[in-house]
CSV table of C-alpha atoms in Angstrom, one decimal:
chain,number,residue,atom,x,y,z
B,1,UNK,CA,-12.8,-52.8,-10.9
B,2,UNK,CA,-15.9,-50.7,-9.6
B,3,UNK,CA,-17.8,-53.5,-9.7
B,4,UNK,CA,-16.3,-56.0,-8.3
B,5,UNK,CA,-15.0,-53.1,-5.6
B,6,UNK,CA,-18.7,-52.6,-5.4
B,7,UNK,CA,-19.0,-56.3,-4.0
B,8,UNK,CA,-16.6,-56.2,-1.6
B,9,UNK,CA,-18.7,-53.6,-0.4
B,10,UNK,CA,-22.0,-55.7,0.2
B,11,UNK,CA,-19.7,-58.5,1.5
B,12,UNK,CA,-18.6,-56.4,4.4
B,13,UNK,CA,-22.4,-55.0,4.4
B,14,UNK,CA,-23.5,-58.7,4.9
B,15,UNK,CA,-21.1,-59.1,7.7
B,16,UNK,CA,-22.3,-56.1,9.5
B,17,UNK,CA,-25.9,-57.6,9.4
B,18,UNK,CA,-24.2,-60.4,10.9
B,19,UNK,CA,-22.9,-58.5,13.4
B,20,UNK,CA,-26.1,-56.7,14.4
B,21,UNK,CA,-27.7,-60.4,14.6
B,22,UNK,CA,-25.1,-60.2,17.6
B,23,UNK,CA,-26.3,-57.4,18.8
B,24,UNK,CA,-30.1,-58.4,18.7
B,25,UNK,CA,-29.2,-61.6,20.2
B,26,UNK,CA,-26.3,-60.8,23.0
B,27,UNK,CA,-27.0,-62.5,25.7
B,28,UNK,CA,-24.5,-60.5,27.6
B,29,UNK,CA,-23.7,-56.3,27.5
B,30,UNK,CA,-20.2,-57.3,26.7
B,31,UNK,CA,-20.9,-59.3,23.6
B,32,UNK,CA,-23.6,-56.4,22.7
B,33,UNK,CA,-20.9,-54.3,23.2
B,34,UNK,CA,-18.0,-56.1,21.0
B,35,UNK,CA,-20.4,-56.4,18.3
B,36,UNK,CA,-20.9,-52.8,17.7
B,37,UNK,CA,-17.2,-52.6,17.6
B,38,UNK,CA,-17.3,-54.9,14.8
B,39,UNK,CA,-20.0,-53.2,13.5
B,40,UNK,CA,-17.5,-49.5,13.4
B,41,UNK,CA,-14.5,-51.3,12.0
B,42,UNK,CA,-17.0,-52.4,9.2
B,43,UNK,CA,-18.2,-49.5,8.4
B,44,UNK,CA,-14.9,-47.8,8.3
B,45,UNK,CA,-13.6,-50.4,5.4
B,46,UNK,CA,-17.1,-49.8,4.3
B,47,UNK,CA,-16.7,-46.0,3.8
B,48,UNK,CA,-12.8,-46.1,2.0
B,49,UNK,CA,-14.1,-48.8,-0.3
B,50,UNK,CA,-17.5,-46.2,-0.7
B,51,UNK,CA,-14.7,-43.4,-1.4
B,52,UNK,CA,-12.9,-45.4,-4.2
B,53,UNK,CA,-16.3,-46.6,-5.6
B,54,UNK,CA,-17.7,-43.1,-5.8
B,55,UNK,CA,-14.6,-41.1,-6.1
B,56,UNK,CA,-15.4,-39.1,-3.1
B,57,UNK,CA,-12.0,-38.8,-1.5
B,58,UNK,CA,-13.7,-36.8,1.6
B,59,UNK,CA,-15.0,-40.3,2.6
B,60,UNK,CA,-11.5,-40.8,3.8
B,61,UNK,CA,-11.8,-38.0,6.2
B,62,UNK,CA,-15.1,-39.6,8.0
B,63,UNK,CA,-13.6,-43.1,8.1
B,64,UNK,CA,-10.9,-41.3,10.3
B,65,UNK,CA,-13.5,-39.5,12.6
B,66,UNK,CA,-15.4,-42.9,12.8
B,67,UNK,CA,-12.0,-44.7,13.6
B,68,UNK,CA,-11.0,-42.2,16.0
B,69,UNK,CA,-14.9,-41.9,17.8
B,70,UNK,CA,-15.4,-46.1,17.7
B,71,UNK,CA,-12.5,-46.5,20.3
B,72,UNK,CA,-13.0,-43.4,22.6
B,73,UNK,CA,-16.9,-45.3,22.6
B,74,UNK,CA,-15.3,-48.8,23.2
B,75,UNK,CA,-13.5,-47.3,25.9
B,76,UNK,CA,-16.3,-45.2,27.4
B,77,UNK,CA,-18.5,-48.6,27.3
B,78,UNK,CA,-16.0,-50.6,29.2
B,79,UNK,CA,-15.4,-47.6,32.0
B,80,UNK,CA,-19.1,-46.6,32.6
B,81,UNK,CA,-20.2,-50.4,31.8
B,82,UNK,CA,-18.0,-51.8,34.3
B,83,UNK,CA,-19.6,-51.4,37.2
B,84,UNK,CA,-23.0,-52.5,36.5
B,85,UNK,CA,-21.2,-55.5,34.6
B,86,UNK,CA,-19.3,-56.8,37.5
B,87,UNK,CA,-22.2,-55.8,39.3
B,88,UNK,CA,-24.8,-58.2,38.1
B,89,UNK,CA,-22.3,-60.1,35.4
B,90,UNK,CA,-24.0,-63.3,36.1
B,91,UNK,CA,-28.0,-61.6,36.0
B,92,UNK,CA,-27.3,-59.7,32.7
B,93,UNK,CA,-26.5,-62.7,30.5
B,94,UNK,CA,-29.5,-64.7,32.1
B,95,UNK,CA,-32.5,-61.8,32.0
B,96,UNK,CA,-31.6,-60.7,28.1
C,1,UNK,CA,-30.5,-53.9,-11.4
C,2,UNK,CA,-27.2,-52.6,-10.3
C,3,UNK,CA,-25.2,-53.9,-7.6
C,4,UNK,CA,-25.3,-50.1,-6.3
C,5,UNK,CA,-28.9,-50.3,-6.0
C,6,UNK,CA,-28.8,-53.6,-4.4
C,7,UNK,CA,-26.4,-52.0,-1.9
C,8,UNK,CA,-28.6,-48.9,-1.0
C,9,UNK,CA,-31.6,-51.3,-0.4
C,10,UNK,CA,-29.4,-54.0,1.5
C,11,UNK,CA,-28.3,-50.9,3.4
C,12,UNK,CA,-31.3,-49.4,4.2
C,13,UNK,CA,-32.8,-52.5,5.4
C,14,UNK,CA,-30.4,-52.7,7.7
C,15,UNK,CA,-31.0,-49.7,9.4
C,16,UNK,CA,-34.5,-49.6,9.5
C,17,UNK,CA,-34.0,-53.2,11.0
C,18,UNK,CA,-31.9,-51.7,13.8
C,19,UNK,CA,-33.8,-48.2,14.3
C,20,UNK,CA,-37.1,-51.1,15.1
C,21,UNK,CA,-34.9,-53.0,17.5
C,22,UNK,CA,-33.5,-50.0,19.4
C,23,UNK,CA,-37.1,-48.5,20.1
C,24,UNK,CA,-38.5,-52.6,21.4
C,25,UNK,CA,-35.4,-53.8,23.2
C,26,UNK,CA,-36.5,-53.3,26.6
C,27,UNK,CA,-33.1,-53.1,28.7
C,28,UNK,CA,-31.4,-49.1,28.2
C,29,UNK,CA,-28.2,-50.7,27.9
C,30,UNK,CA,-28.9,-52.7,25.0
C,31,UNK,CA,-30.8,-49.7,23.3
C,32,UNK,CA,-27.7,-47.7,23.5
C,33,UNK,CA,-25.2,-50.0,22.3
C,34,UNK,CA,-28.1,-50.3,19.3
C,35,UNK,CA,-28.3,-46.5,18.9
C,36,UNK,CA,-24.3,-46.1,18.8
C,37,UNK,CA,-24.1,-49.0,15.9
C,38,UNK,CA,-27.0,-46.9,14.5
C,39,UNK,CA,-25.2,-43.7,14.1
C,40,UNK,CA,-22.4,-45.4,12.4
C,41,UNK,CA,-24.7,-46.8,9.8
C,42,UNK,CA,-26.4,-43.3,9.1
C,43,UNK,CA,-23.1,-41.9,8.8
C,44,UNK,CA,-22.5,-44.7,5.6
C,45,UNK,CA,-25.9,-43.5,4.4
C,46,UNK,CA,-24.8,-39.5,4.4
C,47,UNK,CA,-22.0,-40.6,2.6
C,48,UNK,CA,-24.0,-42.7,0.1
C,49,UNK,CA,-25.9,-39.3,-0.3
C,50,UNK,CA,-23.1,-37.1,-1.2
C,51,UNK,CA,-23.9,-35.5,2.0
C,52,UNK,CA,-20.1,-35.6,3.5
C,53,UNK,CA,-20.3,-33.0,6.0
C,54,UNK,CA,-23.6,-34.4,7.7
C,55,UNK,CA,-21.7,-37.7,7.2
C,56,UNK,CA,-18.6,-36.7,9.8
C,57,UNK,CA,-21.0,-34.8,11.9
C,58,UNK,CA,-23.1,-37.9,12.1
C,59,UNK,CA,-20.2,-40.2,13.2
C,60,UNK,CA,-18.9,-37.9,15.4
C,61,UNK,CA,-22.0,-37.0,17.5
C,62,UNK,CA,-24.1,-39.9,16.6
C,63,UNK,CA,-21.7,-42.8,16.5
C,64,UNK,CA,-19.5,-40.9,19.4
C,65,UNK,CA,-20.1,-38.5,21.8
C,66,UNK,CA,-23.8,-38.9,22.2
C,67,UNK,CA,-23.4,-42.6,22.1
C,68,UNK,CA,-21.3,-42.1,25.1
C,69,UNK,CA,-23.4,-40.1,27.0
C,70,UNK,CA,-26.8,-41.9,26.5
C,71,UNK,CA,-24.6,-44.7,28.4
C,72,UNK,CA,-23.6,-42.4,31.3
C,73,UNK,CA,-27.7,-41.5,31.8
C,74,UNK,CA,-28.0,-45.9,30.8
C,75,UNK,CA,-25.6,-46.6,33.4
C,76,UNK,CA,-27.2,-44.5,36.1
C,77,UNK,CA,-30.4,-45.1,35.3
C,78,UNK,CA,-29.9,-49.2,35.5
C,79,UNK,CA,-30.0,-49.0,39.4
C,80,UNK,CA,-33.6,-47.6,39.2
C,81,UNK,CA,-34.8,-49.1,35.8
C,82,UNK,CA,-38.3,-50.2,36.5
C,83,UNK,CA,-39.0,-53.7,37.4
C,84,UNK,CA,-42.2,-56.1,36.4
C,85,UNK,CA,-44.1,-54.6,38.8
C,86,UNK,CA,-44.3,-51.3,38.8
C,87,UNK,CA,-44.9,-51.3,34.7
C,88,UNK,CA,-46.8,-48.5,33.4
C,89,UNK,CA,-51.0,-50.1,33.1
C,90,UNK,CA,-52.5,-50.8,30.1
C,91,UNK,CA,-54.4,-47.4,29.6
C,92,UNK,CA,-50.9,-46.0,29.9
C,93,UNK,CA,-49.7,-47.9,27.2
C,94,UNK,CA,-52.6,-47.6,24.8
C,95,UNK,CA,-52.4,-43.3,25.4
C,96,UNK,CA,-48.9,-43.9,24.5
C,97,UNK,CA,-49.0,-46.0,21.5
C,98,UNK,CA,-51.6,-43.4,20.2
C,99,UNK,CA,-49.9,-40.3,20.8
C,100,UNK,CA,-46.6,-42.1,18.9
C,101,UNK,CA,-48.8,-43.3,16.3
C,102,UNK,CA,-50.1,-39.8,15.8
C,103,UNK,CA,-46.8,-38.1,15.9
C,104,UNK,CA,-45.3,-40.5,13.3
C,105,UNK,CA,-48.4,-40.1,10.9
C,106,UNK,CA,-47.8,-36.2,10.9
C,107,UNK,CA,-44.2,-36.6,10.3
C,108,UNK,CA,-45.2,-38.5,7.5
C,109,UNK,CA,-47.9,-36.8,5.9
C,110,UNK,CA,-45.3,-33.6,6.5
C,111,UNK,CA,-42.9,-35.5,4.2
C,112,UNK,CA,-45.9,-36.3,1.5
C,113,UNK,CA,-46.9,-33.1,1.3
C,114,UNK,CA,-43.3,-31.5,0.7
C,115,UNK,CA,-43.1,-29.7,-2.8
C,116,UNK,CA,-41.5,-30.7,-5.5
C,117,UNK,CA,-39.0,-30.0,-6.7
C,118,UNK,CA,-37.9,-28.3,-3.1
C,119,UNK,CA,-37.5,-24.2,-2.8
C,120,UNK,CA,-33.7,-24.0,-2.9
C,121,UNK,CA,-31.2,-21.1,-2.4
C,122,UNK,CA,-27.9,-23.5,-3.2
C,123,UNK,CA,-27.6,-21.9,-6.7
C,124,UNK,CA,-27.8,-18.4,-4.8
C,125,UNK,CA,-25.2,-19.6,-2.5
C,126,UNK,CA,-22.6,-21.1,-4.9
C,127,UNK,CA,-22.7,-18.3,-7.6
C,128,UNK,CA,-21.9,-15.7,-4.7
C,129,UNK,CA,-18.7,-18.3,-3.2
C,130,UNK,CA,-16.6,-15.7,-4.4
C,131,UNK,CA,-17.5,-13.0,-1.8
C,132,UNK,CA,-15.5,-15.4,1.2
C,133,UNK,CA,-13.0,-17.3,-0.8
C,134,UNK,CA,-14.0,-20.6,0.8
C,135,UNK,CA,-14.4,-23.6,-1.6
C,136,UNK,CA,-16.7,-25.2,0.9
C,137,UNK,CA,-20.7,-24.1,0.5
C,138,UNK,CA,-21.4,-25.9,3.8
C,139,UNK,CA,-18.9,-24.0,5.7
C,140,UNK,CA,-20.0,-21.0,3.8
C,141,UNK,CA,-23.6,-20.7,4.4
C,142,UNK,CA,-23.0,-21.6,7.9
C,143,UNK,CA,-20.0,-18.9,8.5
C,144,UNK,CA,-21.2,-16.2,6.1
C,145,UNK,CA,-24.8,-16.1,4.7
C,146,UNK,CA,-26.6,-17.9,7.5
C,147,UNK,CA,-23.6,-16.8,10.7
C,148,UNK,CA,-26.6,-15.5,12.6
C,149,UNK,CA,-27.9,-19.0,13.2
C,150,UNK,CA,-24.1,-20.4,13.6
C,151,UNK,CA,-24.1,-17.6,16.4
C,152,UNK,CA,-26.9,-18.6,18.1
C,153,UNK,CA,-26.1,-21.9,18.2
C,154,UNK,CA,-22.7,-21.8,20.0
C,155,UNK,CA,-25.0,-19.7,22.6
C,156,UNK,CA,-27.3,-23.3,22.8
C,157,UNK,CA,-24.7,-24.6,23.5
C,158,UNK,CA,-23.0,-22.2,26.2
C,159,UNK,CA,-26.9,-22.2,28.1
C,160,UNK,CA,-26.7,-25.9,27.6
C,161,UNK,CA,-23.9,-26.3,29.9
C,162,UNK,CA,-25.2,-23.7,32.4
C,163,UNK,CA,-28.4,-26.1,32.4
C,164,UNK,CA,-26.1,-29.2,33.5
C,165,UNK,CA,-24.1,-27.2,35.9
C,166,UNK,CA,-27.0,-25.8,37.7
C,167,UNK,CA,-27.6,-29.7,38.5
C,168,UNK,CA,-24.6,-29.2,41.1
C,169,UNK,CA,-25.1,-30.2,45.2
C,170,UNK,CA,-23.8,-26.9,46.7
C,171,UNK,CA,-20.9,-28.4,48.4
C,172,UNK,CA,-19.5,-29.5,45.4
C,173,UNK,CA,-20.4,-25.8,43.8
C,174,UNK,CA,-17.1,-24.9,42.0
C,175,UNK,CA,-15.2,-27.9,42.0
C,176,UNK,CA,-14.7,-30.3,39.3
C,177,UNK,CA,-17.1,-32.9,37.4
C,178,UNK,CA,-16.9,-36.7,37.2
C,179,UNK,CA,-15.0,-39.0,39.8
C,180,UNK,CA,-11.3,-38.8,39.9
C,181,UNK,CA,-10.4,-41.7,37.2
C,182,UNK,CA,-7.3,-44.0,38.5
C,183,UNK,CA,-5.9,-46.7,36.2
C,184,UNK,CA,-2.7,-48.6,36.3
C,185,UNK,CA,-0.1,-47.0,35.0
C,186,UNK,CA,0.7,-50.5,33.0
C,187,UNK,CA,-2.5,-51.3,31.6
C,188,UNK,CA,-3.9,-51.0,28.3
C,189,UNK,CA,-6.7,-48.3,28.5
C,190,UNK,CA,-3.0,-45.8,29.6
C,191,UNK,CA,-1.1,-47.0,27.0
C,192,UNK,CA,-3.9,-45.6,24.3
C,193,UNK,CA,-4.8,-42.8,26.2
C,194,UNK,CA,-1.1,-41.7,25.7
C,195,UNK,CA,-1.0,-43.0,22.2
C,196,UNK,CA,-4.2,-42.2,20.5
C,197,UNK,CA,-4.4,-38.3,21.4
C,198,UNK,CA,-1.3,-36.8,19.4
C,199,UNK,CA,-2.8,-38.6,16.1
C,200,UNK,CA,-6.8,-37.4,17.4
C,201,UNK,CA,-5.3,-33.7,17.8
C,202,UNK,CA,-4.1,-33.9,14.4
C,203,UNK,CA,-6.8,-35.3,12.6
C,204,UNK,CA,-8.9,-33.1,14.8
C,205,UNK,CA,-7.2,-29.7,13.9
C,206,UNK,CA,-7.2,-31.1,10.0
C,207,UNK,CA,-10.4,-32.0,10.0
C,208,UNK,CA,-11.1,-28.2,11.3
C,209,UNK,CA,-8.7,-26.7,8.5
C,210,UNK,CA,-9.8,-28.6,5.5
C,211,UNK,CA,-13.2,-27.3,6.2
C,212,UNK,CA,-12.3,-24.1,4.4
C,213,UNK,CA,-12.2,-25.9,0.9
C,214,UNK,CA,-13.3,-30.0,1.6
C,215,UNK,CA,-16.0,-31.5,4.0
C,216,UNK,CA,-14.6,-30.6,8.0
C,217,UNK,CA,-15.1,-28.2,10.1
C,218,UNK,CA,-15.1,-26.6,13.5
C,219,UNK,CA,-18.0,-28.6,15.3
C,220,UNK,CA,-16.4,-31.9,13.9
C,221,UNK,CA,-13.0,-31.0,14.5
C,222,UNK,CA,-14.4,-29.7,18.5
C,223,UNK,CA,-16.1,-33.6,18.8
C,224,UNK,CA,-12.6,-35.2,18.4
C,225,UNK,CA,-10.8,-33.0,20.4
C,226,UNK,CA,-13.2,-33.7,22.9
C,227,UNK,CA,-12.7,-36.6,22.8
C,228,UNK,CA,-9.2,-37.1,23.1
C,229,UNK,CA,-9.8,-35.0,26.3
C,230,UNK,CA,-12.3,-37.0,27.8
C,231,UNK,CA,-9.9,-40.3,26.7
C,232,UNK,CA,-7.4,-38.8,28.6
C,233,UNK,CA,-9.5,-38.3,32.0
C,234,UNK,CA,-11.0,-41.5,32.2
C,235,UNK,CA,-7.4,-43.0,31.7
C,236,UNK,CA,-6.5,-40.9,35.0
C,237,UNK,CA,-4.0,-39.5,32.9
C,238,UNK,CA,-5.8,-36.1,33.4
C,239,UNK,CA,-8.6,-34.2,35.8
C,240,UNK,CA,-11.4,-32.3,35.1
C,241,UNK,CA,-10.8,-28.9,35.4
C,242,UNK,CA,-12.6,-26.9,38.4
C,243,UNK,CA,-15.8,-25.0,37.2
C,244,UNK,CA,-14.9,-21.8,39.0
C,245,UNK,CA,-11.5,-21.7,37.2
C,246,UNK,CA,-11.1,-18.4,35.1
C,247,UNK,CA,-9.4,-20.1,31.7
C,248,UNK,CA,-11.6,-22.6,31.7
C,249,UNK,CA,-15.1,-20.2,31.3
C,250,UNK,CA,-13.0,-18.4,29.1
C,251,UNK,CA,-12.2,-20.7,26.8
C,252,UNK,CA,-16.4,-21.3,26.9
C,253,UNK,CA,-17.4,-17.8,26.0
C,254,UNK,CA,-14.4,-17.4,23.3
C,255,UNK,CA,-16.4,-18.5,20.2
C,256,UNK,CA,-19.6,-17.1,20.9
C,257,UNK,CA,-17.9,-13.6,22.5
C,258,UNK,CA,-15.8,-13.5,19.4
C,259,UNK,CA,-18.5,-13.9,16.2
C,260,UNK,CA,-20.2,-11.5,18.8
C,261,UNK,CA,-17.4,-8.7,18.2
C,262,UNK,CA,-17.2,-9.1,14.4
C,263,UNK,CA,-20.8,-9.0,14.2
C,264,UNK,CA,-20.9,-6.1,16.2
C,265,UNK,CA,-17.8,-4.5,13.9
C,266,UNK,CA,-19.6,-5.3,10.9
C,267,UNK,CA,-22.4,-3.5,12.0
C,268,UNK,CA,-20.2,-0.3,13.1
C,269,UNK,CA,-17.9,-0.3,10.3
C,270,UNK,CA,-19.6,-2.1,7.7
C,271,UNK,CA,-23.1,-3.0,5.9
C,272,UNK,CA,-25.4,-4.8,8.7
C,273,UNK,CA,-24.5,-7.1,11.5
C,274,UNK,CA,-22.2,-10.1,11.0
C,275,UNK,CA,-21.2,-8.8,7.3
C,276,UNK,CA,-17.4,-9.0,6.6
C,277,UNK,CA,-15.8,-7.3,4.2
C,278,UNK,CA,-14.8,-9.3,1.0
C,279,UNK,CA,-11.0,-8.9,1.5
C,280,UNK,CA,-11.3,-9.8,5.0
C,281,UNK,CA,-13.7,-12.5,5.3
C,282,UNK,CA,-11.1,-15.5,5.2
C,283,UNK,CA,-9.5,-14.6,7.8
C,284,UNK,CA,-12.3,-13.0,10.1
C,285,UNK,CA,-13.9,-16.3,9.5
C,286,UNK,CA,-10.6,-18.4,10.2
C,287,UNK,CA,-9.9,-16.6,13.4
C,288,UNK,CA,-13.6,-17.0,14.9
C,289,UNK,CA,-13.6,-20.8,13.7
C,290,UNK,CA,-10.3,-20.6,15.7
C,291,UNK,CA,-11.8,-19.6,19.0
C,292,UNK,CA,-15.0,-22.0,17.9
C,293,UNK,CA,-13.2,-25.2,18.3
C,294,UNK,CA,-11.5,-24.2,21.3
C,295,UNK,CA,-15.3,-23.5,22.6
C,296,UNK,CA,-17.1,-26.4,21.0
C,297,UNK,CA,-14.3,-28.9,22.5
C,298,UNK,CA,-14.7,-27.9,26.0
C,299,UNK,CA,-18.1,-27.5,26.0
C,300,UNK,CA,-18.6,-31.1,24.5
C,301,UNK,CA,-16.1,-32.5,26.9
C,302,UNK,CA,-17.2,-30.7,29.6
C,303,UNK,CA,-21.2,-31.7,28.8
C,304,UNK,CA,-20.4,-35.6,28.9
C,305,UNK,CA,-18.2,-35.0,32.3
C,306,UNK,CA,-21.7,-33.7,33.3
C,307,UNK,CA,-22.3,-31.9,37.2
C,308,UNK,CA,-19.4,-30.9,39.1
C,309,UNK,CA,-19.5,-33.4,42.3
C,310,UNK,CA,-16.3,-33.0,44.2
C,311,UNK,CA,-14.6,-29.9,45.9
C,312,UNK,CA,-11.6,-28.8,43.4
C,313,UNK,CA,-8.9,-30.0,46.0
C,314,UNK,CA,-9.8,-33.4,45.7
């Protein structure tokens, strides 16, 4: 069962890299930004599996920080991005 | 080899692939959506580590708070962000490249020459557990055997937010921080922003209480509180409160003023500053955590809200 949780846990870890490919590539801030939010919901299945695997039932307690944290900064990058996205919506996606 | 090794490698790849990417990209915006995704991947590594309490500080400030307000400075600074033209010259960027180059060879020769094994007091530290009744070393050392530091560092973070206010225009001197927020009262960003704080203020104030006996504490506990609040003001749900007002710079000296007292009791009453008396120590401990997280939550929030710029009856 560990190891095959175990797996599941470098599954998810190989869609995260995935997801930071995103990141690296964009082109725009808002598909910067949604990766990132993949990236948090990843690591939060990535940290209860990590709790199980490593009987560390504390992990739990950071996943819920991390879950709580990832969309107050989802929200914060949409309100203070906004502005400057709208602003030059068409000039981000061609400059990156 | 295991699949666990393969995971730590796979792992650390990844964010040594991302730290390189957030330093190159050239646009701040990008760097910071880089250095938020960063923070969450530490956090995994602190947790890897057995290192839970760095692990929820970590996602909290890394992955969090100080993701959100490198964007504020990112989303000012994109206005002025230098163009082609007025690029630093190439003596500039050789003097630069050195000087990084330098620092990061003394950082590692500092790590080479470590000893090993490390000098450690953790053994001193759990065999005397007993003298606070607090499972948790981590909250131990920080509230008991090392509380002169803890101190210090709530007054950081008391002159750090004297340091942003003192960035006020004086016609705004007073009045409250950050642009009045209005939102539809239909949309979706409202509709979290009443949803999401009950459940934050919960795990918040858990997070705080199981630090006694688990991983937690008050500076964690203080970062989602924080943000819940701040959740709450850019959903225009909420305002800023005025800088002058009296509860509010209460509220900011009550952790510091209050491990101030005890220490000062201990001192009068007791063996030396900051010592608490075995039967006591729980609940000295509790109650200044107590006026802590009340402290560290609106000094967090009230840091990312940053100079006051509008009179308080706006």
């Amino acid at each position: 069962m560990t190891e095959f949780l175990t797996a599941a846990v470098g599954f998810i870890l190989a869609m995260l890299a995935l997801g930071l490919v995103s990141i690296l590539r964009g082109p725009g801030d808002a598909d910067r930004m949604m990766a990132a939010q993949l990236i948090g919901t990843g690591g939060i299945a990535t940290l209860l599996l990590l709790g199980t695997v490593a009987n560390l039932p504390a992990a739990i307690d950071v996943a819920l920080t991390l879950a709580l944290l990832a969309t107050f900064a989802s929200i914060a990058f949409v309100k203070k991005g906004l502005s400057s996205l709208e602003a030059d919506g068409s000039a981000s996606t061609e400059t990156t | 080899m295991s699949i666990a090794t393969i995971f730590e490698i796979v792992l650390a790849a990844v964010v040594l692939g991302l730290g390189i990417w957030t330093i190159v990209v050239r646009e701040t915006y990008s760097a910071t959506v880089g250095y938020v995704a960063y923070g969450l991947l530490v956090a995994l590594i602190w947790v890897r580590l057995d290192a839970i309490d760095v692990a929820l500080t970590e996602a909290a400030i890394g992955g969090g708070l100080g993701g959100v307000l490198l964007l504020g400075a990112a989303a000012r600074l994109r206005d002025s962000e230098p163009t082609v033209a007025d690029a630093p010259g190439k003596a500039v960027r050789v003097c630069a490249a050195i000087l990084s180059a330098l620092t990061a060879a003394a950082l590692a020769g500092a790590v080479l020459v470590l000893p090993d094994p490390a000098p450690t007091l953790a053994p001193a530290a759990a065999s005397n557990a007993w003298a606070t009744s607090l499972a948790n070393p981590v909250t131990n050392v920080l509230m008991a055997f090392r509380a002169m530091d803890t101190m210090l560092e709530k007054v950081v973070l008391l002159l750090a937010i004297i340091g942003v206010w003192s960035l006020t225009p004086d016609s705004a001197w007073g009045g409250r921080p950050g642009p009045r927020h209005q939102a539809d009262p239909h949309s979706v960003l409202v509709f979290l922003a009443r949803l999401l704080p009950p459940i934050g203020i919960v795990v918040g104030i858990y997070i705080f209480w199981t630090g006694a006996n688990h991983p937690g504490g008050a500076f964690q506990g203080g970062a989602i509180l924080a943000a819940m609040w701040l959740l709450a003001i850019m959903a225009g749900l909420a305002d800023t409160p005025p800088v002058r007002s009296r509860w509010l710079r209460l509220v900011l000296i009550a952790g510091p003023g209050l491990f101030l007292v005890v220490g000062l009791a201990g001192l009068l009453f007791g063996a030396a500053f900051l010592s608490y008396p075995p039967a006591q120590a729980k609940p000295l401990i509790l109650g200044i955590e107590v006026a802590m997280i009340l402290t560290i939550a609106a000094t967090l929030g009230l840091l990312l809200a940053g100079a006051p710029e509008r009179s308080a009856r706006q």
